[in-house]
XYZ file of N, CA, C and O in Angstrom:
808
model
N 1.242 -1.059 0.159
C -0.427 -0.164 0.241
C 0.847 1.158 -0.638
O 1.872 1.422 0.838
N 1.143 2.041 -1.227
C 1.776 3.168 -1.334
C 1.103 4.113 0.398
O -0.135 4.682 1.427
N 2.654 4.252 1.448
C 2.231 6.198 1.573
C 1.702 6.833 1.623
O 1.821 7.307 0.254
N 0.711 6.944 2.776
C -0.395 8.561 2.036
C 1.075 9.771 2.619
O 1.480 9.812 3.870
N 0.765 10.292 0.857
C 1.580 12.263 1.509
C 0.234 13.132 2.578
O -0.311 13.229 1.775
N 1.480 13.948 3.318
C 0.642 15.023 3.839
C 1.372 15.741 3.828
O 2.460 16.297 3.257
N 0.604 16.404 2.483
C 0.749 17.670 1.249
C 1.506 19.017 2.266
O 1.771 20.145 1.606
N 0.073 18.668 3.559
C 0.333 21.181 4.369
C 1.152 20.106 5.173
O 2.005 20.937 5.283
N 1.632 18.937 5.419
C 3.434 19.306 5.983
C 4.394 19.088 4.904
O 5.514 19.884 5.661
N 3.778 18.916 3.784
C 5.164 19.180 2.737
C 5.779 20.954 2.621
O 6.359 21.490 1.966
N 3.744 21.353 2.251
C 4.105 22.370 1.792
C 4.507 23.619 3.405
O 5.598 24.675 3.207
N 4.712 23.391 4.775
C 4.526 24.101 5.610
C 6.453 23.888 5.878
O 7.309 24.586 6.339
N 7.268 22.119 5.732
C 8.355 22.398 5.378
C 8.772 23.467 3.934
O 10.153 23.808 4.720
N 8.275 22.775 3.621
C 8.955 24.346 1.964
C 8.588 25.588 2.559
O 9.727 26.220 2.378
N 7.951 25.890 3.596
C 7.740 27.624 3.785
C 8.860 27.969 4.901
O 9.537 28.950 5.195
N 9.033 26.653 5.640
C 9.962 26.774 6.753
C 11.157 27.473 6.090
O 12.187 28.214 6.879
N 12.204 26.639 5.113
C 12.986 26.608 4.257
C 13.132 28.343 3.406
O 13.824 28.354 3.707
N 11.717 28.274 3.504
C 11.648 29.926 2.304
C 12.365 30.740 4.177
O 12.832 32.103 3.717
N 11.253 30.829 4.641
C 11.911 31.623 5.776
C 12.935 32.153 6.552
O 13.575 32.820 7.038
N 13.736 30.343 6.057
C 15.042 30.212 6.652
C 16.051 30.950 6.139
O 17.124 31.760 5.758
N 15.995 30.504 4.577
C 16.591 31.519 3.210
C 16.374 33.183 3.244
O 17.582 34.154 3.600
N 15.346 33.540 3.926
C 15.259 34.510 3.373
C 15.630 35.764 4.805
O 16.300 36.501 5.165
N 15.284 35.329 5.799
C 16.526 36.051 8.388
C 17.602 35.449 7.113
O 18.247 36.796 7.956
N 18.129 34.870 6.377
C 19.548 34.676 6.379
C 20.430 35.224 4.888
O 21.321 36.040 5.195
N 19.261 35.458 4.069
C 19.967 36.412 2.803
C 19.160 37.195 2.130
O 19.340 37.801 1.344
N 17.611 37.573 2.889
C 16.614 38.150 2.175
C 15.965 37.867 1.483
O 15.883 36.941 0.318
N 14.985 38.844 1.156
C 13.436 38.098 0.354
C 14.320 37.916 -1.278
O 13.869 37.308 -2.161
N 15.503 38.615 -1.144
C 15.109 38.432 -2.899
C 16.106 37.751 -2.803
O 16.544 36.814 -4.761
N 16.984 36.665 -2.358
C 17.399 35.505 -2.296
C 16.281 34.330 -2.748
O 17.051 32.880 -2.692
N 15.248 34.484 -2.035
C 13.977 32.670 -2.333
C 14.015 32.992 -3.741
O 13.557 33.551 -5.161
N 14.392 31.911 -3.995
C 14.269 31.024 -5.634
C 13.883 29.447 -6.023
O 13.887 28.720 -4.516
N 13.401 28.882 -6.706
C 13.506 27.698 -6.887
C 14.531 26.838 -6.160
O 14.083 25.913 -5.598
N 15.605 26.990 -6.968
C 16.998 26.778 -6.240
C 16.751 26.482 -5.049
O 17.291 25.794 -3.882
N 17.201 28.027 -4.755
C 17.597 28.635 -3.045
C 16.440 27.341 -1.623
O 17.262 26.466 -1.328
N 14.743 27.583 -2.563
C 14.959 26.993 -1.715
C 14.630 25.270 -1.809
O 14.718 24.695 -0.256
N 14.917 24.524 -2.410
C 14.614 23.639 -2.764
C 15.933 22.693 -1.600
O 16.348 21.386 -0.948
N 17.716 23.772 -1.789
C 18.469 23.106 -1.076
C 18.234 22.933 0.053
O 18.677 22.430 1.146
N 17.462 24.826 0.458
C 17.684 24.408 2.141
C 16.762 23.860 2.551
O 16.641 22.728 3.685
N 15.558 23.013 1.697
C 14.793 22.393 2.417
C 15.522 20.992 2.039
O 13.971 19.839 2.227
N 16.202 20.965 1.421
C 16.887 19.303 1.264
C 15.599 18.211 0.250
O 15.994 16.800 0.240
N 14.953 18.845 -0.564
C 14.210 18.321 -1.442
C 14.846 18.324 -2.947
O 15.360 19.512 -3.468
N 14.334 17.992 -4.399
C 14.171 18.498 -5.318
C 13.518 20.503 -5.904
O 12.470 19.921 -5.272
N 14.014 20.373 -7.117
C 13.493 21.532 -7.727
C 11.645 20.817 -8.356
O 10.977 22.099 -7.913
N 11.909 19.932 -8.917
C 10.173 19.393 -8.609
C 9.407 19.588 -8.130
O 7.765 19.840 -7.864
N 10.078 19.547 -6.805
C 8.912 18.755 -5.343
C 8.437 20.612 -4.926
O 7.497 20.132 -4.744
N 9.511 21.078 -5.312
C 9.232 22.475 -4.841
C 8.232 23.103 -5.384
O 6.722 23.727 -5.875
N 8.109 23.504 -7.085
C 7.935 23.339 -8.180
C 6.778 22.903 -8.364
O 5.197 23.449 -8.878
N 6.189 21.387 -7.783
C 4.430 20.911 -7.883
C 3.985 21.268 -6.350
O 2.552 21.445 -7.024
N 4.062 21.629 -5.662
C 3.275 22.589 -4.833
C 3.825 24.344 -4.514
O 2.501 24.823 -4.515
N 4.631 24.716 -5.139
C 3.841 26.638 -5.600
C 4.852 26.557 -6.914
O 5.640 26.472 -6.933
N 4.044 26.325 -7.981
C 4.276 27.035 -9.693
C 5.118 28.019 -9.787
O 5.302 28.571 -10.472
N 5.152 28.755 -8.661
C 5.088 30.136 -8.630
C 6.217 30.854 -7.586
O 5.335 30.429 -7.095
N 7.176 32.022 -8.152
C 7.237 32.590 -6.636
C 6.597 33.260 -5.545
O 6.654 33.167 -4.196
N 5.923 34.399 -6.005
C 4.272 34.450 -5.508
C 2.967 33.888 -4.660
O 3.503 34.144 -3.597
N 3.581 31.928 -5.205
C 2.159 31.664 -4.404
C 3.853 31.109 -3.297
O 3.278 30.816 -2.030
N 5.162 30.890 -3.685
C 5.518 30.215 -2.504
C 5.606 30.956 -1.169
O 5.714 31.155 -0.131
N 6.221 32.410 -1.377
C 5.647 34.018 -0.767
C 4.462 34.149 -0.411
O 4.507 34.414 1.024
N 2.980 33.741 -0.793
C 2.207 33.330 0.199
C 2.291 33.307 1.062
O 1.804 33.422 2.377
N 2.914 31.742 0.625
C 2.552 30.679 1.795
C 3.293 31.101 3.067
O 3.096 31.068 4.007
N 4.274 31.163 2.312
C 5.792 31.301 3.495
C 5.553 32.797 4.948
O 5.181 32.760 5.777
N 4.171 33.568 4.207
C 3.738 34.796 4.230
C 2.639 34.588 5.792
O 3.109 34.369 6.725
N 1.763 33.504 5.269
C 1.121 32.945 6.031
C 1.689 31.815 7.045
O 0.726 32.069 8.953
N 2.420 31.064 6.761
C 2.981 30.205 7.610
C 3.767 31.589 8.826
O 3.588 30.973 10.381
N 4.426 31.759 8.405
C 5.110 33.417 8.847
C 4.159 33.948 10.209
O 4.239 33.701 11.126
N 3.227 34.539 10.147
C 2.038 34.899 10.839
C 1.845 34.117 11.721
O 1.090 34.406 13.041
N 1.391 32.584 11.014
C 0.970 31.785 12.184
C 1.265 31.541 13.086
O 1.071 31.132 14.528
N 3.330 31.490 13.284
C 4.423 31.126 14.061
C 4.153 32.073 14.974
O 3.988 32.151 16.422
N 3.912 33.614 14.790
C 3.314 34.502 15.487
C 2.513 34.650 17.094
O 1.944 34.934 17.679
N 1.474 34.572 15.912
C 0.372 33.621 16.213
C -0.173 32.980 17.085
O -0.088 32.727 18.889
N 1.355 31.300 17.549
C 1.103 30.876 18.385
C 2.442 31.442 18.731
O 1.798 31.199 20.865
N 3.354 31.804 19.415
C 4.286 32.856 19.966
C 3.357 33.716 20.824
O 3.311 33.859 22.417
N 2.315 34.129 20.217
C 1.015 35.078 21.576
C 0.665 34.203 22.582
O 0.156 34.896 23.380
N -0.082 33.295 21.925
C -0.975 32.278 22.259
C -0.085 31.632 23.638
O -0.623 31.381 24.425
N 1.303 31.371 23.117
C 2.440 30.627 24.516
C 2.243 31.223 25.386
O 2.341 31.005 26.804
N 2.458 32.904 24.515
C 2.444 34.155 26.347
C 1.100 34.104 27.256
O 1.736 34.364 27.980
N 0.173 33.945 26.548
C -0.986 34.463 27.258
C -1.260 32.780 27.668
O -1.737 32.726 29.420
N -0.938 31.967 27.197
C -1.126 30.951 28.201
C -0.213 30.306 29.628
O -0.692 29.815 30.557
N 0.945 31.383 29.632
C 1.353 31.032 30.490
C 0.334 32.129 32.387
O 0.788 31.930 33.217
N -0.779 32.466 31.995
C -1.001 33.477 32.710
C -2.344 32.887 33.325
O -3.409 33.195 34.404
N -2.327 31.645 33.384
C -4.232 31.329 33.088
C -4.666 31.172 32.041
O -5.168 31.595 31.192
N -6.602 30.518 32.668
C -7.546 30.282 31.456
C -8.158 31.966 31.602
O -9.017 32.327 30.432
N -8.071 32.772 33.018
C -9.024 34.158 32.723
C -7.481 34.713 33.330
O -8.234 36.084 34.183
N -7.025 35.224 31.817
C -5.700 36.575 33.053
C -6.743 37.854 32.905
O -7.401 38.333 32.171
N -6.244 38.916 33.713
C -6.321 40.063 33.881
C -5.685 40.414 32.439
O -4.862 40.848 31.897
N -6.590 41.654 32.134
C -6.425 42.291 30.795
C -5.624 43.306 30.183
O -4.523 43.169 29.463
N -5.301 43.378 32.057
C -3.893 44.107 31.658
C -2.298 43.647 31.472
O -1.762 43.552 30.730
N -3.150 42.273 31.934
C -1.378 41.365 31.663
C -1.237 40.681 30.526
O -0.265 40.235 30.262
N -2.197 40.505 30.032
C -2.737 39.880 28.895
C -2.282 40.874 27.576
O -1.162 40.449 26.704
N -2.326 41.675 27.284
C -1.807 43.345 26.441
C -0.328 43.576 27.057
O -0.079 43.479 25.632
N 0.119 42.880 28.173
C 1.676 43.360 27.746
C 1.759 42.387 27.787
O 2.969 42.128 27.211
N 1.548 40.785 28.293
C 2.381 39.268 28.016
C 2.374 39.549 26.007
O 2.922 39.223 25.865
N 1.073 39.910 25.085
C 1.410 39.544 23.887
C 2.516 40.324 23.404
O 3.037 40.416 22.213
N 1.934 41.421 24.333
C 3.398 43.079 23.476
C 4.897 42.291 22.938
O 5.234 42.479 22.607
N 4.920 41.919 24.455
C 6.394 42.190 24.841
C 6.594 40.816 24.334
O 7.532 40.176 23.785
N 6.166 39.639 23.888
C 6.069 38.510 22.508
C 6.709 38.764 21.749
O 6.881 38.117 20.805
N 5.856 39.825 20.721
C 6.689 39.950 19.804
C 7.609 40.796 19.408
O 8.586 40.961 18.874
N 8.691 41.533 20.871
C 9.688 41.769 20.270
C 11.113 40.486 20.532
O 10.920 39.707 21.469
N 11.679 40.870 19.605
C 13.063 39.529 19.648
C 13.695 39.413 20.271
O 14.576 40.435 21.102
N 14.319 38.282 21.195
C 15.029 37.646 22.590
C 15.630 37.151 21.637
O 17.002 37.455 22.193
N 15.384 35.796 21.831
C 16.262 35.166 21.110
C 16.887 34.972 19.697
O 16.623 35.843 18.709
N 17.811 34.103 19.914
C 18.175 34.297 17.943
C 17.089 33.582 17.367
O 17.003 34.159 16.058
N 15.953 32.848 17.461
C 15.362 32.328 16.665
C 14.433 33.582 16.567
O 14.028 33.832 15.308
N 14.518 34.486 17.739
C 13.107 35.126 17.196
C 14.243 36.320 16.745
O 12.917 36.698 15.799
N 14.971 36.736 16.314
C 15.088 37.717 16.144
C 15.625 37.391 14.489
O 15.190 38.304 13.384
N 15.166 35.988 14.257
C 15.114 35.366 13.011
C 14.023 35.627 12.353
O 14.174 36.114 11.027
N 13.514 35.329 13.206
C 11.715 35.102 13.327
C 11.490 37.260 12.565
O 10.751 37.315 11.710
N 12.331 37.859 13.482
C 12.098 39.323 13.134
C 12.171 39.387 11.641
O 11.612 40.573 11.551
N 13.857 39.424 11.200
C 13.475 39.836 10.138
C 12.961 38.823 9.376
O 12.777 39.887 7.821
N 12.227 38.396 8.798
C 11.563 37.163 8.205
C 10.338 38.560 7.901
O 10.293 38.717 6.775
N 10.294 38.619 9.187
C 9.110 39.522 9.172
C 9.232 41.046 8.552
O 8.013 41.348 8.028
N 9.920 41.614 8.622
C 10.462 42.619 8.088
C 10.429 42.740 7.131
O 10.207 43.331 6.351
N 11.091 41.502 6.486
C 11.033 41.612 4.720
C 9.768 41.494 3.591
O 9.228 42.644 3.041
N 9.454 40.841 4.804
C 7.697 40.231 4.507
C 6.946 41.953 4.526
O 5.574 42.420 4.046
N 6.972 43.189 5.663
C 6.550 44.163 5.713
C 6.766 44.493 4.514
O 6.163 45.669 3.720
N 7.673 44.646 4.523
C 8.433 45.267 3.040
C 7.967 44.822 2.080
O 7.602 45.631 1.046
N 8.128 43.996 2.112
C 7.309 43.250 0.436
C 5.425 43.908 0.237
O 5.265 44.317 -0.809
N 4.790 43.487 1.532
C 3.891 44.594 0.825
C 3.618 45.492 0.833
O 2.521 46.088 0.157
N 4.693 46.318 1.053
C 4.416 48.103 0.546
C 4.004 47.880 -1.649
O 3.595 48.946 -1.553
N 4.617 46.745 -1.764
C 4.994 46.603 -3.055
C 3.883 45.873 -3.977
O 3.407 45.651 -5.220
N 3.288 45.047 -2.960
C 3.021 43.625 -2.817
C 0.733 44.091 -3.233
O 1.174 43.337 -1.514
N -0.505 43.693 -3.343
C -1.163 44.397 -2.519
C -2.143 43.416 -2.195
O -2.768 43.169 -1.097
N -1.965 42.060 -2.582
C -2.167 40.965 -1.775
C -1.526 40.971 -0.920
O -2.724 40.573 0.142
N -0.320 40.593 -0.426
C -0.001 40.612 0.326
C -0.413 42.125 1.219
O -0.914 42.153 2.526
N -0.483 43.223 1.521
C -1.545 44.437 2.044
C -1.886 43.750 2.921
O -2.081 43.873 3.479
N -3.073 43.475 2.030
C -4.786 43.532 1.863
C -3.837 42.410 3.282
O -5.064 42.382 4.274
N -3.837 41.120 3.409
C -3.213 39.826 4.682
C -2.848 40.517 5.823
O -3.585 40.535 6.310
N -1.860 41.359 5.085
C -1.573 41.763 6.330
C -2.571 43.364 7.452
O -2.408 43.438 8.469
N -3.170 43.823 6.806
C -4.061 44.743 6.887
C -4.915 44.245 7.259
O -5.548 44.111 8.730
N -5.768 42.249 7.283
C -6.375 41.789 7.806
C -5.882 41.783 9.421
O -6.409 41.248 10.194
N -4.769 40.990 9.750
C -4.831 40.767 10.478
C -3.888 42.036 11.987
O -4.374 41.716 12.775
N -3.619 42.923 11.045
C -3.787 43.912 11.832
C -4.892 43.570 12.444
O -4.948 44.850 13.455
N -6.111 44.549 11.809
C -7.692 45.226 12.481
C -7.145 43.967 13.541
O -8.023 44.684 14.311
N -7.231 42.790 13.357
C -8.247 41.989 14.373
C -7.297 41.745 15.339
O -7.412 42.279 16.646
N -5.947 41.960 15.049
C -4.624 42.549 16.189
C -5.117 43.588 17.282
O -5.467 44.012 18.662
N -5.203 44.770 16.604
C -5.706 45.552 16.762
C -6.933 45.810 18.205
O -7.428 46.489 18.930
N -7.748 45.511 17.418
C -9.069 44.743 17.922
C -9.012 44.227 19.159
O -9.999 44.606 20.613
N -8.571 43.139 19.292
C -7.924 42.775 20.611
C -7.684 43.251 21.344
O -8.161 43.414 22.770
N -6.431 44.123 20.669
C -5.681 45.322 22.010
C -6.530 45.771 22.474
O -6.749 46.326 23.678
N -7.844 46.608 21.716
C -8.563 47.890 22.208
C -9.964 47.324 23.068
O -9.844 48.062 23.600
N -10.042 45.275 23.146
C -10.675 44.859 23.700
C -9.847 45.298 25.634
O -10.555 45.355 26.527
N -9.142 45.074 25.425
C -8.462 44.279 26.703
C -7.917 45.651 27.180
O -8.328 45.955 28.624
N -7.958 46.732 26.189
C -7.662 48.052 27.156
C -9.014 48.539 27.580
O -8.893 49.454 28.615
N -9.925 48.591 26.745
C -11.153 48.990 27.109
C -11.950 48.263 28.562
O -12.002 49.178 29.529
N -11.431 47.042 28.676
C -11.548 46.168 29.796
C -10.585 46.288 31.226
O -11.662 46.481 32.432
N -9.791 47.160 30.587
C -8.477 47.546 32.150
C -8.668 48.970 32.224
O -9.188 48.793 33.812
N -9.361 49.757 31.236
C -10.167 50.564 32.349
C -11.141 50.919 33.171
O -11.593 51.681 33.384
N -12.112 49.686 32.321
C -12.894 49.761 32.417
C -13.180 49.038 34.275
O -13.898 49.240 35.038
N -12.283 48.141 34.423
C -11.697 47.768 35.636
C -11.619 48.972 37.148
O -11.562 48.714 38.030
N -10.724 49.752 36.244
C -10.912 50.670 37.946
C -11.685 51.955 37.397
O -10.714 53.492 38.295
N -11.965 52.140 36.452
C -12.684 53.437 36.386
C -14.271 53.671 35.699
O -15.202 52.524 35.871
N -15.231 54.456 35.199
C -16.620 54.311 34.827
C -16.517 54.044 33.337
O -15.398 53.881 33.106
N -17.816 53.490 33.028
C -17.592 52.774 32.178
C -17.678 53.444 30.517
O -17.240 54.304 30.714
N -17.527 53.032 29.926
C -17.061 53.126 28.324
C -17.931 54.072 28.042
O -18.929 54.225 27.783
N -17.498 55.215 27.229
C -18.308 56.397 26.268
C -17.876 56.206 24.837
O -17.172 55.511 24.252
N -18.852 56.496 24.410
C -17.841 56.527 22.348
C -17.014 56.997 22.410
O -15.850 56.770 21.717
N -16.024 58.346 23.127
C -15.309 58.863 23.324
C -14.239 57.863 23.315
O -13.369 57.695 23.146
N -13.987 57.177 24.802
C -13.415 56.198 24.926
C -12.868 54.372 24.553
O -12.331 54.556 24.193
N -14.107 54.000 23.350
C -14.748 53.783 22.864
C -13.179 53.846 21.243
O -12.042 52.837 21.323
N -13.691 55.155 20.964
C -12.357 55.576 20.375
C -11.347 55.320 20.068
O -10.419 55.239 19.444
N -10.755 56.052 21.483
C -9.735 55.892 22.082
C -9.161 54.275 22.421
O -7.574 54.567 21.968
N -9.505 54.183 22.209
C -9.248 52.434 22.906
C -8.642 52.203 21.433
O -6.971 51.190 21.340
N -8.510 52.489 20.609
C -9.138 51.590 19.632
C -7.775 52.384 18.819
O -6.280 52.103 18.501
N -8.010 53.591 19.224
C -6.356 54.461 18.756
C -4.841 54.599 19.321
O -4.053 54.378 18.866
N -5.230 54.000 20.771
C -4.929 53.534 21.506
C -3.547 52.298 21.044
O -2.302 52.108 21.524
N -5.073 51.063 21.027
C -4.068 50.142 20.540
C -3.245 49.813 19.002
O -2.052 49.360 19.174
N -3.639 50.949 18.095
C -3.371 50.786 17.005
C -1.586 51.751 17.181
O -0.798 51.697 17.202
N -1.416 53.059 18.601
C 0.195 52.943 18.573
C 0.513 52.015 19.142
O 2.199 51.918 19.218
N 0.035 50.967 20.580
C 0.685 50.046 20.802
C 1.684 49.422 20.715
O 2.254 48.794 20.444
N 0.693 49.013 19.208
C 1.097 48.353 17.946
C 1.609 48.412 16.883
O 3.283 47.850 16.795
N 1.683 49.448 16.300
C 3.118 50.579 16.271
C 4.669 50.450 16.855
O 5.235 50.627 16.328
N 4.409 50.850 17.758
C 5.477 51.271 18.935
C 6.202 49.870 19.201
O 7.604 49.797 18.932
N 5.658 48.938 19.834
C 5.760 47.226 19.545
C 5.933 46.983 18.110
O 7.998 46.802 18.578
N 5.546 47.384 16.809
C 6.502 46.872 15.764
C 7.618 48.212 15.964
O 9.454 47.112 15.193
N 8.228 49.464 16.145
C 8.824 50.179 16.088
C 10.442 49.863 16.963
O 11.065 50.126 16.334
N 10.299 49.605 17.934
C 11.063 48.783 19.069
C 11.849 47.258 18.717
O 12.681 46.998 18.607
N 10.505 45.931 18.247
C 11.464 44.976 16.888
C 11.892 45.322 16.281
O 13.112 44.822 16.411
N 12.007 46.936 15.384
C 12.657 47.126 14.562
C 14.172 47.623 14.667
O 15.418 47.369 14.649
N 14.246 48.135 15.695
C 15.217 48.935 16.578
C 16.165 47.985 17.431
O 17.326 48.040 16.805
N 15.175 46.913 17.461
C 16.523 46.224 18.208
C 16.605 45.304 17.127
O 18.564 44.584 17.405
N 16.564 44.837 15.935
C 16.929 43.872 15.530
C 18.231 44.818 14.711
O 19.098 43.856 13.251
N 18.075 46.445 13.811
C 18.722 46.786 13.021
C 19.708 48.115 13.893
O 20.684 48.364 13.287
N 19.100 48.127 15.053
C 20.324 48.788 15.560
C 20.743 48.797 16.568
O 20.961 50.361 17.602
N 21.652 48.506 17.820
C 21.077 47.854 18.159
C 20.339 48.055 19.815
O 21.110 48.304 21.013
N 19.735 48.681 19.484
C 18.719 48.685 21.282
C 18.148 47.928 21.783
O 18.476 45.866 21.470
N 19.302 47.637 23.378
C 18.675 46.103 24.137
C 17.007 45.549 24.036
O 16.667 46.253 24.400
N 16.776 44.974 24.042
C 15.687 44.540 24.543
C 14.997 44.330 25.638
O 13.823 44.783 25.767
N 16.179 44.211 26.424
C 15.680 44.276 28.020
C 15.180 45.885 27.796
O 14.305 46.311 28.696
N 15.942 46.971 27.857
C 15.789 48.466 27.232
C 13.961 48.396 26.551
O 13.272 49.722 26.831
N 13.940 47.923 25.531
C 12.456 47.903 24.633
C 11.727 47.050 25.595
O 10.424 47.754 25.367
N 11.868 46.568 26.241
C 10.487 46.237 27.293
C 10.195 46.678 27.802
O 9.061 47.389 28.646
N 10.812 47.459 28.302
C 10.723 49.159 29.281
C 10.261 49.986 28.992
O 9.118 50.527 29.523
N 10.514 50.093 28.027
C 9.773 51.336 27.325
C 8.149 50.965 26.320
O 7.383 51.670 26.977
N 8.067 49.260 26.349
C 6.340 49.624 26.096
C 5.649 49.250 27.119
O 5.453 49.809 27.421
N 6.753 48.689 28.503
C 6.203 48.099 29.381
C 5.274 49.625 30.072
O 4.033 50.174 30.809
N 6.447 50.443 29.938
C 6.074 52.177 30.215
C 4.665 53.277 29.619
O 4.027 53.551 30.208
N 4.986 52.225 28.243
C 3.471 53.139 27.183
C 2.683 52.605 27.538
O 1.249 52.952 27.712
N 2.390 51.530 27.892
C 1.116 50.692 27.858
C 0.342 51.092 29.440
O -0.217 51.095 29.564
N 1.000 51.556 30.763
C 1.342 51.867 31.711
C 0.469 53.787 31.700
O -0.480 53.891 32.516
N 0.685 54.214 30.681
C 0.535 55.490 30.226
C -0.822 55.284 29.558
O -1.681 55.379 30.132
N -1.353 54.321 28.917
C -3.076 53.630 28.001
C -4.213 53.490 29.041
O -4.803 53.717 29.168
N -2.985 53.250 29.905
C -4.216 52.457 30.941
C -4.028 53.103 32.733
O -4.975 53.137 33.160
N -3.341 54.257 32.037
C -3.557 55.211 33.575
C -4.709 56.015 33.402
O -5.640 56.499 32.488
């Protein structure tokens, strides 16, 4: 009986290879040949699953995004079943700052895909949807944390919570880039982020 092939697993194998190529050499180094060599497979296998470079980059970007989702979920899981909104906010955002070597590699990949999205409308739409969802989640936590320590939310405070969420996410992205490209110490980046979270919730 022939062995059953797990096609999703093979796509993920290739997506991981794409991400390693991007992390080590940049997006411009991604090709059928480089990905095949990195994954230890034939070029024919790569082309079978991804007939174009665009299709390969699209899947790899989604795979990288899912990995960030797993990192955030892992950070949340350390807080128990019903974490306080303020603690959840801090845990998720600090999890996005690159600390380990693997997280720094992931950060270089994320930065490359953000640059790619600035020129590719499909990638931009995918990232926009993900960021919209992230901002909504952060805004919910901000609103809940404020409600726990003050009067009920008003329409004005609702709008402010969304603006604060967008600012915190942008700050986190910027700090991560500074850690990766400008030598900002990650402990300092976390301190800056915590300071701004406290200001938002005050």
